[in-house]
C-alpha positions as a Python dict, from the first residue, in 0.01 Angstrom:
ca = {
    (1, 'M'): (0, 0, 0),
    (2, 'S'): (35, -72, -366),
    (3, 'K'): (-342, 47, -406),
    (4, 'L'): (-235, 385, -257),
    (5, 'R'): (65, 419, -489),
    (6, 'K'): (-160, 323, -792),
    (7, 'W'): (-428, 571, -678),
    (8, 'T'): (-169, 857, -611),
    (9, 'S'): (8, 787, -939),
    (10, 'F'): (-337, 798, -1114),
    (11, 'V'): (-406, 1149, -930),
    (12, 'L'): (-85, 1294, -1025),
    (13, 'C'): (-132, 1182, -1382),
    (14, 'V'): (-476, 1337, -1408),
    (15, 'L'): (-329, 1665, -1260),
    (16, 'L'): (-62, 1680, -1514),
    (17, 'V'): (-292, 1588, -1803),
    (18, 'G'): (-546, 1848, -1689),
    (19, 'A'): (-292, 2116, -1674),
    (20, 'L'): (-150, 2038, -2018),
    (21, 'L'): (-518, 2026, -2165),
    (22, 'V'): (-597, 2344, -2032),
    (23, 'G'): (-280, 2483, -2166),
    (24, 'C'): (-128, 2485, -1905),
    (25, 'G'): (482, 3867, -182),
    (26, 'D'): (546, 3974, 116),
    (27, 'D'): (708, 3756, 388),
    (28, 'T'): (451, 3625, 613),
    (29, 'K'): (538, 3477, 953),
    (30, 'Q'): (506, 3107, 960),
    (31, 'N'): (233, 2944, 1191),
    (32, 'D'): (345, 2613, 1333),
    (33, 'Q'): (-1, 2458, 1355),
    (34, 'P'): (-232, 2379, 1070),
    (35, 'N'): (-567, 2584, 1091),
    (36, 'K'): (-878, 2379, 1085),
    (37, 'P'): (-1131, 2556, 854),
    (38, 'G'): (-1407, 2512, 1117),
    (39, 'T'): (-1211, 2677, 1382),
    (40, 'T'): (-1122, 3009, 1225),
    (41, 'Q'): (-1225, 3329, 1392),
    (42, 'G'): (-1542, 3495, 1290),
    (43, 'T'): (-1523, 3767, 1019),
    (44, 'E'): (-1746, 4047, 929),
    (45, 'D'): (-1935, 4009, 599),
    (46, 'P'): (-2034, 4314, 378),
    (47, 'S'): (-2383, 4349, 557),
    (48, 'G'): (-2202, 4414, 887),
    (49, 'Q'): (-2292, 4072, 1034),
    (50, 'Q'): (-2035, 3867, 1218),
    (51, 'N'): (-1982, 3529, 1064),
    (52, 'T'): (-1941, 3258, 1327),
    (53, 'P'): (-1686, 2975, 1291),
    (54, 'A'): (-1980, 2751, 1202),
    (55, 'D'): (-2052, 2970, 900),
    (56, 'S'): (-1686, 2944, 808),
    (57, 'A'): (-1687, 2562, 814),
    (58, 'K'): (-1926, 2580, 520),
    (59, 'K'): (-1706, 2801, 310),
    (60, 'L'): (-1357, 2898, 370),
    (61, 'E'): (-1192, 3151, 160),
    (62, 'L'): (-822, 3175, 127),
    (63, 'E'): (-663, 3495, -1),
    (64, 'T'): (-372, 3457, -221),
    (65, 'P'): (-167, 3705, -411),
    (66, 'V'): (-348, 3607, -739),
    (67, 'G'): (-716, 3595, -621),
    (68, 'T'): (-933, 3410, -369),
    (69, 'L'): (-968, 3039, -351),
    (70, 'T'): (-1274, 2873, -195),
    (71, 'F'): (-1269, 2542, -10),
    (72, 'P'): (-1558, 2309, -77),
    (73, 'E'): (-1805, 2246, 194),
    (74, 'E'): (-1692, 1889, 223),
    (75, 'W'): (-1336, 1985, 340),
    (76, 'A'): (-1451, 2176, 648),
    (77, 'G'): (-1351, 1913, 906),
    (78, 'D'): (-1088, 1713, 731),
    (79, 'V'): (-832, 1958, 576),
    (80, 'Q'): (-618, 2201, 772),
    (81, 'T'): (-398, 2472, 622),
    (82, 'K'): (-66, 2619, 720),
    (83, 'D'): (95, 2928, 581),
    (84, 'T'): (446, 2822, 491),
    (85, 'S'): (528, 3147, 303),
    (86, 'A'): (880, 3264, 314),
    (87, 'D'): (1132, 3483, 134),
    (88, 'G'): (877, 3667, -59),
    (89, 'T'): (691, 3359, -176),
    (90, 'Y'): (331, 3287, -77),
    (91, 'A'): (291, 2926, 10),
    (92, 'M'): (-8, 2746, 173),
    (93, 'S'): (23, 2378, 267),
    (94, 'F'): (-268, 2155, 309),
    (95, 'Y'): (-290, 1867, 569),
    (96, 'G'): (-503, 1567, 655),
    (97, 'T'): (-490, 1398, 973),
    (98, 'V'): (-441, 1018, 1048),
    (99, 'N'): (-422, 887, 1405),
    (100, 'G'): (-366, 1238, 1537),
    (101, 'A'): (-71, 1315, 1303),
    (102, 'D'): (-85, 1564, 1035),
    (103, 'V'): (-16, 1431, 681),
    (104, 'L'): (97, 1671, 402),
    (105, 'L'): (-149, 1652, 122),
    (106, 'F'): (1, 1923, -104),
    (107, 'E'): (112, 2280, -114),
    (108, 'I'): (28, 2577, -348),
    (109, 'A'): (313, 2814, -394),
    (110, 'I'): (291, 3161, -579),
    (111, 'G'): (580, 3374, -660),
    (112, 'A'): (836, 3095, -619),
    (113, 'A'): (1133, 3066, -845),
    (114, 'E'): (1057, 2682, -881),
    (115, 'G'): (860, 2410, -728),
    (116, 'G'): (718, 2073, -802),
    (117, 'Y'): (482, 2126, -1095),
    (118, 'Q'): (436, 2468, -1263),
    (119, 'L'): (70, 2517, -1315),
    (120, 'G'): (130, 2860, -1490),
    (121, 'S'): (121, 3208, -1395),
    (122, 'A'): (-130, 3469, -1293),
    (123, 'P'): (-126, 3852, -1215),
    (124, 'D'): (-129, 3967, -860),
    (125, 'A'): (-302, 4270, -747),
    (126, 'D'): (-45, 4498, -917),
    (127, 'G'): (-69, 4324, -1250),
    (128, 'N'): (265, 4148, -1209),
    (129, 'M'): (269, 3799, -1338),
    (130, 'Q'): (349, 3540, -1051),
    (131, 'P'): (442, 3184, -1124),
    (132, 'V'): (192, 2933, -968),
    (133, 'W'): (338, 2597, -853),
    (134, 'L'): (188, 2283, -705),
    (135, 'N'): (408, 2079, -469),
    (136, 'I'): (273, 1737, -440),
    (137, 'K'): (403, 1386, -396),
    (138, 'E'): (284, 1041, -338),
    (139, 'I'): (165, 983, 28),
    (140, 'E'): (322, 674, 177),
    (141, 'A'): (77, 492, 402),
    (142, 'E'): (212, 408, 737),
    (143, 'P'): (196, 48, 862),
    (144, 'E'): (-53, 142, 1140),
    (145, 'W'): (-308, 312, 893),
    (146, 'S'): (-623, 118, 820),
    (147, 'E'): (-742, 81, 462),
    (148, 'A'): (-1011, 344, 553),
    (149, 'D'): (-738, 591, 661),
    (150, 'T'): (-545, 539, 357),
    (151, 'T'): (-851, 573, 122),
    (152, 'R'): (-954, 895, 319),
    (153, 'I'): (-607, 1056, 281),
    (154, 'S'): (-595, 983, -84),
    (155, 'T'): (-944, 1125, -132),
    (156, 'L'): (-833, 1438, 52),
    (157, 'Q'): (-528, 1481, -169),
    (158, 'E'): (-752, 1470, -475),
    (159, 'C'): (-923, 1781, -352),
    (160, 'V'): (-629, 1969, -509),
    (161, 'N'): (-802, 1937, -831),
    (162, 'E'): (-1074, 2185, -720),
    (163, 'L'): (-810, 2439, -629),
    (164, 'I'): (-628, 2384, -959),
    (165, 'Y'): (-951, 2450, -1142),
    (166, 'Q'): (-1012, 2776, -942),
    (167, 'L'): (-649, 2885, -1013),
    (168, 'Q'): (-693, 2834, -1385),
    (169, 'Q'): (-1011, 3035, -1386),
    (170, 'V'): (-822, 3348, -1245),
    (171, 'D'): (-861, 3637, -1481),
    (172, 'G'): (-531, 3653, -1667),
    (173, 'F'): (-413, 3303, -1584),
    (174, 'Q'): (-152, 3180, -1837),
    (175, 'P'): (-87, 2803, -1837),
    (176, 'A'): (269, 2662, -1832),
    (177, 'N'): (419, 2560, -2155),
}
C-alpha cells in the first residue's frame, strides 16, 4: 500500500509541476452507470458511414464545452466515463474497475466555481472563458486488491496526463496562475 501512496503522490506532483511549467454549461442529466468506451453506440462519420462500437473502442472522443478530448487507444477496455454534470457545470468522471467495483480515477470539471486543482481556463463555443479543474486524489488500495490490481489502477490514473495535455492545447487556453 505504501508503494501506491508513493506512486500516487509522484503522479500528483508531476501533474502540478507540469501545470506550473506550462503556465499553468448546460445542466446535463446524470447517468448512474459509467460508460465503457467500447460499448458506445455507433455514430455517423463525415463520409456518411456508420462507425461501429469496435471502431469507437480504438478512439473515443469526448465533447466538452471547450473542445474535444480524445481517449488514447489503450484506454478502450479499461476506463469508463460517467457524466457528473450539475448546476451548469460540465463534469466527466473517469473510472477503472477492480474486482467488479468501479474505482474513481479522476474528474475533469469545466465551468465550476472551484474544484481540486485549477488547470486554467479556456474559451467555450461562445468565447466565454471557463475555468478548467482537475479533481483527483490518492487511490487507497483495498485489502483484497492484488499488487497487479493496484499497479493497474495507478497506471490508469496516470492517463489523466494525456487529457491535461490536450486541454492545455485548446486554442485560447490560459494556465492558472
